[in-house]
CSV table of C-alpha atoms in Angstrom, one decimal:
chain,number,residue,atom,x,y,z
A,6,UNK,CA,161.7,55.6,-9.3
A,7,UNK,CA,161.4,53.4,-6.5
A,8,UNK,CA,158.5,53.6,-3.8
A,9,UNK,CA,161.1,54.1,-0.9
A,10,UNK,CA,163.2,56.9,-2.7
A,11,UNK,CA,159.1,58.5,-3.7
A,12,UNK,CA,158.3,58.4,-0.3
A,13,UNK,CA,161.6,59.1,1.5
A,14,UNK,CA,160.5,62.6,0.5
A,15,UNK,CA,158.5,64.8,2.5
A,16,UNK,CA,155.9,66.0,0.5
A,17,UNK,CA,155.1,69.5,-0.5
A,18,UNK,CA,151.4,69.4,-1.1
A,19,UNK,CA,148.8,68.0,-0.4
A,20,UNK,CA,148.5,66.2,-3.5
A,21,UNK,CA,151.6,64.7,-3.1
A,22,UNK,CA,151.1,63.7,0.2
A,23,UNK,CA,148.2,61.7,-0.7
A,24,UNK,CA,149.9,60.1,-3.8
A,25,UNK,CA,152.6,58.9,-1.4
A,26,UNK,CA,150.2,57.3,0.8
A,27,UNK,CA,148.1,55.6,-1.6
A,28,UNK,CA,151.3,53.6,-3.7
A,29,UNK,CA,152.2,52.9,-0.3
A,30,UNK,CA,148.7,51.0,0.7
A,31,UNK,CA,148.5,50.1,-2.9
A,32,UNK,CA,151.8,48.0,-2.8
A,33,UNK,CA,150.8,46.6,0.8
A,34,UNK,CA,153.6,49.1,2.6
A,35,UNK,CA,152.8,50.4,5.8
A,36,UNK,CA,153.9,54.0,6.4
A,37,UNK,CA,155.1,56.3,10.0
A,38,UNK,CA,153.5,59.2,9.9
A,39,UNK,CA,155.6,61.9,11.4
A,40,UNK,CA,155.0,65.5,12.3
A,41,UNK,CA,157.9,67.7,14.4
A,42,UNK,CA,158.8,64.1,16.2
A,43,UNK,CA,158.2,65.0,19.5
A,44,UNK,CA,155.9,62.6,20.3
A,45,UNK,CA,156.8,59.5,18.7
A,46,UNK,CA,157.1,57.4,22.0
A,47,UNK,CA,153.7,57.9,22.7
A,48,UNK,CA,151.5,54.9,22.0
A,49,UNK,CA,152.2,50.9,21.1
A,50,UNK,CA,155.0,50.1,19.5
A,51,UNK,CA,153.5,48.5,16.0
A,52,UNK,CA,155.4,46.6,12.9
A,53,UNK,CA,158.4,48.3,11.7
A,54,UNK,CA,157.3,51.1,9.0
A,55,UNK,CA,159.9,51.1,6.3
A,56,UNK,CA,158.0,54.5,5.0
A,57,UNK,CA,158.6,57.2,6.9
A,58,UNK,CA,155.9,60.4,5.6
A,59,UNK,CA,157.1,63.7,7.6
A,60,UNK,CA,154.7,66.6,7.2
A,61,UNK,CA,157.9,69.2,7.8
A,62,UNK,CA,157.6,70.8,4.3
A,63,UNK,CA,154.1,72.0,5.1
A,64,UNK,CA,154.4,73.9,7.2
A,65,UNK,CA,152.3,77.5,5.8
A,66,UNK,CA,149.7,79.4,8.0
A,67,UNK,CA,147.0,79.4,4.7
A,68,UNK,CA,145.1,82.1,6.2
A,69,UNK,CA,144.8,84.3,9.3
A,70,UNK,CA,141.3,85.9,9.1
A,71,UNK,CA,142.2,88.4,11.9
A,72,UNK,CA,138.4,89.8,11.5
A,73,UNK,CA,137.1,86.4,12.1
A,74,UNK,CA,139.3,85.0,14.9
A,75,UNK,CA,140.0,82.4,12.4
A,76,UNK,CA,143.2,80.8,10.8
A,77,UNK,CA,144.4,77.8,8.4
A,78,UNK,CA,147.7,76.2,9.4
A,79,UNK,CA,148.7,73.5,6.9
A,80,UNK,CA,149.9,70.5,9.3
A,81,UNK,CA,153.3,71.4,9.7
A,82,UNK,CA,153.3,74.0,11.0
A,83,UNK,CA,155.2,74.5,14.4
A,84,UNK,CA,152.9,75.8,16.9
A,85,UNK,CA,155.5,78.7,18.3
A,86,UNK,CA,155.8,80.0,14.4
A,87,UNK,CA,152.0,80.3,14.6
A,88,UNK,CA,151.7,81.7,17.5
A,89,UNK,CA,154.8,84.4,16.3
A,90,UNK,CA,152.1,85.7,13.6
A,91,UNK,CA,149.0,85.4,15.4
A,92,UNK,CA,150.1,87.7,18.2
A,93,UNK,CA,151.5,90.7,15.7
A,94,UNK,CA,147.1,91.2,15.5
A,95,UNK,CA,147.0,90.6,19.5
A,96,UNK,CA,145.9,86.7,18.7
A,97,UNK,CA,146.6,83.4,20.0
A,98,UNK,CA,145.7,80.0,19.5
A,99,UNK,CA,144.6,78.8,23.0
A,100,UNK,CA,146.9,75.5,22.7
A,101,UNK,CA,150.0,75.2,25.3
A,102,UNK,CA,151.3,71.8,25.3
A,103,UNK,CA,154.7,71.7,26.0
A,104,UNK,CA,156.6,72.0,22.7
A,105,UNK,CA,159.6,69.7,23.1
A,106,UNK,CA,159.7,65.9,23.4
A,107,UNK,CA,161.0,64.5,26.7
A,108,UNK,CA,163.8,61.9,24.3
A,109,UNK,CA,167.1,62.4,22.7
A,110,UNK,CA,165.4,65.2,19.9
A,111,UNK,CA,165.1,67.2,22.9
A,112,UNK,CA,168.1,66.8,24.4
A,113,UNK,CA,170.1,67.1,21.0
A,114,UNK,CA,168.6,70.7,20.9
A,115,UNK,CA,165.7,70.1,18.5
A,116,UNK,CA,163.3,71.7,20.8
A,117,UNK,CA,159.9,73.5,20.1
A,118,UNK,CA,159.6,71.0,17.1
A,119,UNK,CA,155.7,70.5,17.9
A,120,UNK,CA,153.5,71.2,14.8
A,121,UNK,CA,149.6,71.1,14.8
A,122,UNK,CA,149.3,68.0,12.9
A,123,UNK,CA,151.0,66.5,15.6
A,124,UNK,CA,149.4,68.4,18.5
A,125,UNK,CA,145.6,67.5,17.2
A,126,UNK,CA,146.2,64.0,15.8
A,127,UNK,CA,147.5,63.2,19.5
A,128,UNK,CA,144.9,65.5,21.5
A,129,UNK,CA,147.9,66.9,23.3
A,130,UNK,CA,147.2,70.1,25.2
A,131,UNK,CA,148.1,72.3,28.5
A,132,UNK,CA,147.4,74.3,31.2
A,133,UNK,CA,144.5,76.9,29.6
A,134,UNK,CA,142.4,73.9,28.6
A,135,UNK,CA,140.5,74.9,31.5
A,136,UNK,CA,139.3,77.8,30.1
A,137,UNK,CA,139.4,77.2,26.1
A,138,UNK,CA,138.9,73.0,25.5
A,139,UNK,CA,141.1,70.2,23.8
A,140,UNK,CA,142.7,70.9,20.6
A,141,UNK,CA,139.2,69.3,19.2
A,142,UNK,CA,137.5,72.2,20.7
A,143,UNK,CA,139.5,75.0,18.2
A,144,UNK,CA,139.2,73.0,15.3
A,145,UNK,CA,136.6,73.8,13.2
A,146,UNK,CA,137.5,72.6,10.1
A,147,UNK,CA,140.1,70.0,8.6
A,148,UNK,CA,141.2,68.5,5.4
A,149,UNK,CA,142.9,64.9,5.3
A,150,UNK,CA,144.5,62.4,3.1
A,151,UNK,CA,143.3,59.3,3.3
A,152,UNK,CA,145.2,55.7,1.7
A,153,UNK,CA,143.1,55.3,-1.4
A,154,UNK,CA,144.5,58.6,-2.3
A,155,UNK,CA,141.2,60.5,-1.6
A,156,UNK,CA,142.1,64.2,0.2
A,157,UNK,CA,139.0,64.9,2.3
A,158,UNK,CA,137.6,67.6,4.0
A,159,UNK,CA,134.7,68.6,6.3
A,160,UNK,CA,134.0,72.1,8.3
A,161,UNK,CA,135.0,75.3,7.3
A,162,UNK,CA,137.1,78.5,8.0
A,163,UNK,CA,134.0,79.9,9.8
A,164,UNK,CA,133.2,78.9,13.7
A,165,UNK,CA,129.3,78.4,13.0
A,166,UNK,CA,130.2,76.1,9.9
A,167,UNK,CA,129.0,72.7,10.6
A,168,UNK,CA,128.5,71.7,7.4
A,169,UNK,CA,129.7,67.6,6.5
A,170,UNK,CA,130.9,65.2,8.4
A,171,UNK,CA,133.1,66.1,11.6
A,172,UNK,CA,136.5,64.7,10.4
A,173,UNK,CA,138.0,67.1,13.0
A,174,UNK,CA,136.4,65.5,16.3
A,175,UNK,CA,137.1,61.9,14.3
A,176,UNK,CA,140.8,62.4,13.5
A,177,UNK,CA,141.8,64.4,16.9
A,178,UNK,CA,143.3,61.9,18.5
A,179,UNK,CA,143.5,59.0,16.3
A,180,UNK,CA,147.4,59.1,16.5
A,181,UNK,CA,147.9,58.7,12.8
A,182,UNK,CA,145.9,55.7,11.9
A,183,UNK,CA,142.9,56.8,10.0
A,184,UNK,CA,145.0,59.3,7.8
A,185,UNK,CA,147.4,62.2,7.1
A,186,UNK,CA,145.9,65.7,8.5
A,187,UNK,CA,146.8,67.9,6.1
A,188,UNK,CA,145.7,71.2,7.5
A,189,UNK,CA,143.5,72.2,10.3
A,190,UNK,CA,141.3,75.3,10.3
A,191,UNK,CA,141.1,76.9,13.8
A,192,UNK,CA,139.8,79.6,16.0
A,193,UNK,CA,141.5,82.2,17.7
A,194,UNK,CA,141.2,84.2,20.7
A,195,UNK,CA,142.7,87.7,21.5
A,196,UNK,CA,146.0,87.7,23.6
A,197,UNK,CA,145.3,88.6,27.2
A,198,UNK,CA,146.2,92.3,28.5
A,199,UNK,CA,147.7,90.8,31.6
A,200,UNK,CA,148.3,87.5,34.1
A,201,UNK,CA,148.1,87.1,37.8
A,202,UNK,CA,148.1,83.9,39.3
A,203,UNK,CA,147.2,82.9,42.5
A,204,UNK,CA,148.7,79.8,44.6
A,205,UNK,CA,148.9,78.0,47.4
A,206,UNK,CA,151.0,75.1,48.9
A,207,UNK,CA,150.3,72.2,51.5
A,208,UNK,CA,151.2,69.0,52.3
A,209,UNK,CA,147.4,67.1,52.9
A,210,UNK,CA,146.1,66.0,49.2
A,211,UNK,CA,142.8,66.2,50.9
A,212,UNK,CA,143.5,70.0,51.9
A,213,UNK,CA,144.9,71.1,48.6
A,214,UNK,CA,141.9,68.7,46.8
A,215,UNK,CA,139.3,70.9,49.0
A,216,UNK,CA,140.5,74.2,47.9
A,217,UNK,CA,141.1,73.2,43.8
A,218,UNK,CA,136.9,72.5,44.7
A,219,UNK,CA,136.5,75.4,46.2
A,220,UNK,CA,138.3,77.2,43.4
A,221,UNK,CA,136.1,75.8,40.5
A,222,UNK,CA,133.0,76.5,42.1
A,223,UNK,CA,134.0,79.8,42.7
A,224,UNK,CA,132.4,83.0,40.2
A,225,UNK,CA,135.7,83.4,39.1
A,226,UNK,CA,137.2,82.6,35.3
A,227,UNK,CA,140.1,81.2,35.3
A,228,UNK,CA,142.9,80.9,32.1
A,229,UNK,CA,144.0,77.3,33.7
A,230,UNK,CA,143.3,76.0,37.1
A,231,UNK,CA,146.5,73.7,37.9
A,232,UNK,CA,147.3,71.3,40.7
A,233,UNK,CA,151.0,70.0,41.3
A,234,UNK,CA,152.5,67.4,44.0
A,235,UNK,CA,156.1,66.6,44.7
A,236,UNK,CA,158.2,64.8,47.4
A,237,UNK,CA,155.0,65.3,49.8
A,238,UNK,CA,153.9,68.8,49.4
A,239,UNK,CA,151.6,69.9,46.6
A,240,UNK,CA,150.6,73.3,45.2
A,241,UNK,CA,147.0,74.7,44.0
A,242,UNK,CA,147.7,77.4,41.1
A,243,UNK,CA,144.8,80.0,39.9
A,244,UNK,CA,145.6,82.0,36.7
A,245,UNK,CA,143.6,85.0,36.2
A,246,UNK,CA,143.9,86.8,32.7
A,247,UNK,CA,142.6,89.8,31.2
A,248,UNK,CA,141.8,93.4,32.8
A,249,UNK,CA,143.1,94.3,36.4
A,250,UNK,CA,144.4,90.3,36.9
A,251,UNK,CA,145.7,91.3,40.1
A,252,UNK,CA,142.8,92.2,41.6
A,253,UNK,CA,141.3,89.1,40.5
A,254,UNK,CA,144.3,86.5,41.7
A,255,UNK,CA,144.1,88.1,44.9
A,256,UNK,CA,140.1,87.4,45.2
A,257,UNK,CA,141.0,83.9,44.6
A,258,UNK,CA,143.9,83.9,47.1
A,259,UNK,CA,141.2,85.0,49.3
A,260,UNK,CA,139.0,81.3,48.7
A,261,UNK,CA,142.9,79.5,49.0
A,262,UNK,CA,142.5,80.7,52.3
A,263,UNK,CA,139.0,80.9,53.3
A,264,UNK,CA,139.5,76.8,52.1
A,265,UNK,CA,142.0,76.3,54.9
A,266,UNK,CA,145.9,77.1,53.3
A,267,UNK,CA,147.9,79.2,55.0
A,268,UNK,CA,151.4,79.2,52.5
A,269,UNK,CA,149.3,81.4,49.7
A,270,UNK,CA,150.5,84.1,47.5
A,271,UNK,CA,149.9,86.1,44.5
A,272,UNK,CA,152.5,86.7,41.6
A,273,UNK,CA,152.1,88.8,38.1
A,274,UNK,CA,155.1,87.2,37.2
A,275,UNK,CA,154.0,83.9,36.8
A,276,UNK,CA,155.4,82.9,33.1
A,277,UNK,CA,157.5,80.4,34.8
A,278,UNK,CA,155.4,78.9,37.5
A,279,UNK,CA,153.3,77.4,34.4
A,280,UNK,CA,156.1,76.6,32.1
A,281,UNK,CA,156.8,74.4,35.1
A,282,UNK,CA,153.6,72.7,34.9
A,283,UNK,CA,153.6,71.8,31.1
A,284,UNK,CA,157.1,70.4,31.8
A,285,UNK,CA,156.0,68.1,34.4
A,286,UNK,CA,153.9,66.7,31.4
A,287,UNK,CA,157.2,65.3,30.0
A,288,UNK,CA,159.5,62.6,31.1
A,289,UNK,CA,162.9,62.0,30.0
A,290,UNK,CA,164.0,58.9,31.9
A,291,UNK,CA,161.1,57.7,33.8
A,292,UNK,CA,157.4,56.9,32.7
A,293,UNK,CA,154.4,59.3,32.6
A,294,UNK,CA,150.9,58.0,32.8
A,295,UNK,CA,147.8,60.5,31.9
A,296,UNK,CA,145.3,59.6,34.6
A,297,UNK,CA,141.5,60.2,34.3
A,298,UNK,CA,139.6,60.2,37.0
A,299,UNK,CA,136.5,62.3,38.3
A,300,UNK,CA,138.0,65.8,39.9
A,301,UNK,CA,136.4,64.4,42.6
A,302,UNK,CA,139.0,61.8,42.9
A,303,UNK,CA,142.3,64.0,42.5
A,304,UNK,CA,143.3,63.3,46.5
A,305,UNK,CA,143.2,59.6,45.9
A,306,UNK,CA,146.0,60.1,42.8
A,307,UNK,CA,147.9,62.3,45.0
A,308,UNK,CA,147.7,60.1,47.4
A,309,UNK,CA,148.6,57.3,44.9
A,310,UNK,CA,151.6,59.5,43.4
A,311,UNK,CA,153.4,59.7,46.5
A,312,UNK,CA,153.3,56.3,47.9
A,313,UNK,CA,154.7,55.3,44.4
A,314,UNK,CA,157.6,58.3,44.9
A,315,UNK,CA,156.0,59.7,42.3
A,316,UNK,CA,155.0,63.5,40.7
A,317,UNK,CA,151.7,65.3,39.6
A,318,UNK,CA,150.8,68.1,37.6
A,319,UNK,CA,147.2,68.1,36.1
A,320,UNK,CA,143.9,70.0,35.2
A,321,UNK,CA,142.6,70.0,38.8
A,322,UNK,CA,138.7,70.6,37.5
A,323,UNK,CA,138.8,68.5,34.6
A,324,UNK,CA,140.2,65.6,36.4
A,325,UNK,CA,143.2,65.0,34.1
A,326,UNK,CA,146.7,63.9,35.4
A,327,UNK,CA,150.5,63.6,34.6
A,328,UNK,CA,151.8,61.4,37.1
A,329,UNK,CA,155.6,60.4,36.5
A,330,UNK,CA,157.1,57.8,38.6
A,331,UNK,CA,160.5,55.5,38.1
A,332,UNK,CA,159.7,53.0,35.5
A,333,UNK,CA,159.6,50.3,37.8
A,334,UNK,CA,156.9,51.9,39.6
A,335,UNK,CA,154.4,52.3,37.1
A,336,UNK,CA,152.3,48.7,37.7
A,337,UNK,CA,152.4,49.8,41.9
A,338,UNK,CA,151.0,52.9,40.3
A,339,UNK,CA,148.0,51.6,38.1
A,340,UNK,CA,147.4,49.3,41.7
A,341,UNK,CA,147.0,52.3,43.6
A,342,UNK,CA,145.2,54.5,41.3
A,343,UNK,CA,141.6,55.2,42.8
A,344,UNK,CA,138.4,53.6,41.8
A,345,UNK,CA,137.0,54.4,38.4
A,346,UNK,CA,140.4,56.2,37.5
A,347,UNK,CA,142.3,54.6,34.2
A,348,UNK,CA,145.4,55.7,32.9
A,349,UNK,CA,147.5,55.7,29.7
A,350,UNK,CA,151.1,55.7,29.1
A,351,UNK,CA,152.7,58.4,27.8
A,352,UNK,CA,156.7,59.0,28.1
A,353,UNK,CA,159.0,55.4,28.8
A,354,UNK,CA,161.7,53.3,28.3
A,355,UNK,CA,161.7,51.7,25.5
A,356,UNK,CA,161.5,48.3,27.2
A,357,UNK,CA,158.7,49.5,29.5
A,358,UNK,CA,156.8,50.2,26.0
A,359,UNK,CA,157.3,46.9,25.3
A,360,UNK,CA,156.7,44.9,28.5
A,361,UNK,CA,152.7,46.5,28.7
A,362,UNK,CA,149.6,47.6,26.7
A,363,UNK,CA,150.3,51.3,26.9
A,364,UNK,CA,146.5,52.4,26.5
A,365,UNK,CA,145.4,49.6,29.6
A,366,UNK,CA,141.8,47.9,29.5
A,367,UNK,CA,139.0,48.8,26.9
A,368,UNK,CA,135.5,48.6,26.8
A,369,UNK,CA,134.7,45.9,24.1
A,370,UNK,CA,131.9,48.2,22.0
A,371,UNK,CA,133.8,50.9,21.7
A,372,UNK,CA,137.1,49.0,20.6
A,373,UNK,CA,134.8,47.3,18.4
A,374,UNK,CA,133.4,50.7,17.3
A,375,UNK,CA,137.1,51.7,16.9
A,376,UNK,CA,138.0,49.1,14.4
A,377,UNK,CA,135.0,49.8,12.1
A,378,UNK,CA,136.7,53.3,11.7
A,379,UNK,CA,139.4,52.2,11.2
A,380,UNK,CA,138.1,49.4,8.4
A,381,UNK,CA,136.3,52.5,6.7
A,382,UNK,CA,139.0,55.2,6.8
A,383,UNK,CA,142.2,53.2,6.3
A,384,UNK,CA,140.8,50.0,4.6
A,385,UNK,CA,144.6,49.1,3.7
A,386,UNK,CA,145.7,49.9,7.2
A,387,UNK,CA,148.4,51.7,6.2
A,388,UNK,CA,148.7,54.7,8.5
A,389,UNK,CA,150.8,54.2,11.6
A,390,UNK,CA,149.4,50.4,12.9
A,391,UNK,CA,149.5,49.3,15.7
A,392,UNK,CA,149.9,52.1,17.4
A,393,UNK,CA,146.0,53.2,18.8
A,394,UNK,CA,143.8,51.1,20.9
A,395,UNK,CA,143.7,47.6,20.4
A,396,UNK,CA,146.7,46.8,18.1
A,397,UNK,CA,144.6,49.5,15.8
């Protein structure tokens, strides 16, 4: 049988995942890892794979320790199917990235295609990382294939299990290019008894800046902690989970105002005011940049946003950004970004890809650091290159 037809086949187990890979990087064939395809835009665009290895056919939750807040999702494993079974025992995995891709599996219909592999390998997340972490923060185990055929794993099923090395922090991230992820072990957190969410709207960056501040300083815990800017008018969102929300969204309406916003309410039905936010982490025609900057600094990328006619939603504590603006755009963008913020492309044209490094400037010693990974985990480099940092 020929290597194509072998590994034109999604693979079943993990044993023949690994088999796949290692004939591939045995025969000098570089192979396109896939998971639910919803992010395959995101990164460089590297030499043409003619091996294509999709993780569809596992797609199993192992285990769901309900007494132990713990569960073992092979790869993949579509994150709404988990979630389906996690919530019959009042469970969630606290992961919300939008589910869909912004291209043309989207539009075809193909939506909530995102499986865990896919989710970790690319650090994607939403809204209640404010609260819960990255995906790197709910892993707490993982086993991999690697492309001398070697399956690998390090952690456990338990959260206090820190046994071996920490493949989960490593491959989180890594965008396919140190290995396949072949199942994660998480944890789990109980589903909340209720929402609230509290928000306000202004048109001053600095105002709506000032009161996100004022927000995370606050005694409060919040499930997410959102900001959001369109066409020169921006929103601050607060969402309050678990007993009597209400009463706490309205305590943090009560800082929205004490801050200086007048347009401030308070909404229990607020499902839709943060599917809004995880959309505006997608793009379909134009391009999306991730912005990092201190929280200190989110004014400055308002400010940047709307001179470029652009649109923000973000982590307003953590300092993290979705700014989408018209493709040609994007470098008046990166100009106007403020001091000490970087940004990385996410969503774009296909010529846009092409035209720029999507990942911008890196430090030398870690890009150095990078590569030795890379050289020790995927030797052959087979798994997905060029697409990481660097031409990794």
């Amino acid at each position: 049988m020929e290597l194509q037809t072998i590994l034109a086949a999604r693979p079943a187990t993990f044993e023949a995942a690994a088999s796949m890979l290692a004939r591939a990087a045995a025969d000098g064939q570089t192979v396109r890892l896939r998971g639910g395809g919803t992010k395959l835009g995101w990164g460089a665009i590297g030499p043409e794979s003619r091996i294509e290895l999709c993780t569809g056919r596992l797609n199993k939750v192992r285990e769901h320790n309900t007494g132990d807040l713990t569960a073992v999702l092979e790869a993949g494993t579509r994150l709404v199917d988990a979630q389906e079974q996690f919530a019959t025992a009042g469970q969630m995995l606290a992961l919300d990235p939008p589910l869909a891709g912004a291209g043309a599996a989207s539009r075809s219909g193909t939506d909530l295609g995102a499986t865990i592999g896919g989710i970790v390998a690319t650090a994607d997340s939403g809204p209640v990382r404010h609260r819960y972490g990255a995906a790197r923060d709910l892993v707490v185990g993982m086993t991999v294939a690697l492309s001398d055929g070697t399956i690998s794993q390090s952690g456990g099923k338990v959260i206090k299990n820190v046994a071996g090395y920490d493949l989960a922090k490593l491959f989180a991230g890594s965008f396919g290019t140190l290995g396949v992820i072949l199942s994660v072990s998480v944890r789990l957190h109980p589903v909340p008894a209720g929402t609230a969410t509290a928000f306000a709207a202004d048109g001053d960056p600095e105002a709506l800046a000032a009161a996100a501040r004022a927000l995370a300083a606050a005694p409060f815990e919040f499930d997410a902690l959102d900001i959001a800017w369109k066409r020169g008018r921006g929103t601050v969102l607060a969402r309050c989970c678990g007993a009597d929300p209400l009463r706490r969204a309205n305590r943090a309406a009560r800082v929205l105002q004490e801050a200086g916003l007048d347009d401030v309410d308070v909404t229990a039905e607020d499902d839709a005011l943060w599917e809004l936010q995880r959309a505006g982490q997608r793009s379909r025609n134009g391009a999306l940049l991730l912005v990092s900057a201190r929280p200190s600094a989110l004014a400055g990328v308002l400010r940047a946003a709307e001179r470029c006619g652009g649109s923000v939603v973000g982590r307003a504590a953590l300092g993290v950004s979705y700014v989408e603006v018209e493709a040609d755009a994007l470098e008046p963008l990166l100009a106007a970004l403020p001091a000490g913020a970087s940004g990385v492309l996410r969503d774009a044209p296909a010529e846009v890809r092409a035209a720029i490094d999507p990942w911008g400037e890196q430090d030398g010693t870690a890009l150095e650091l990078m590569r030795r990974v890379k050289a020790r985990f995927d030797p052959a480099g087979a798994c997905n290159p060029g697409v990481f940092v660097g031409g990794i």
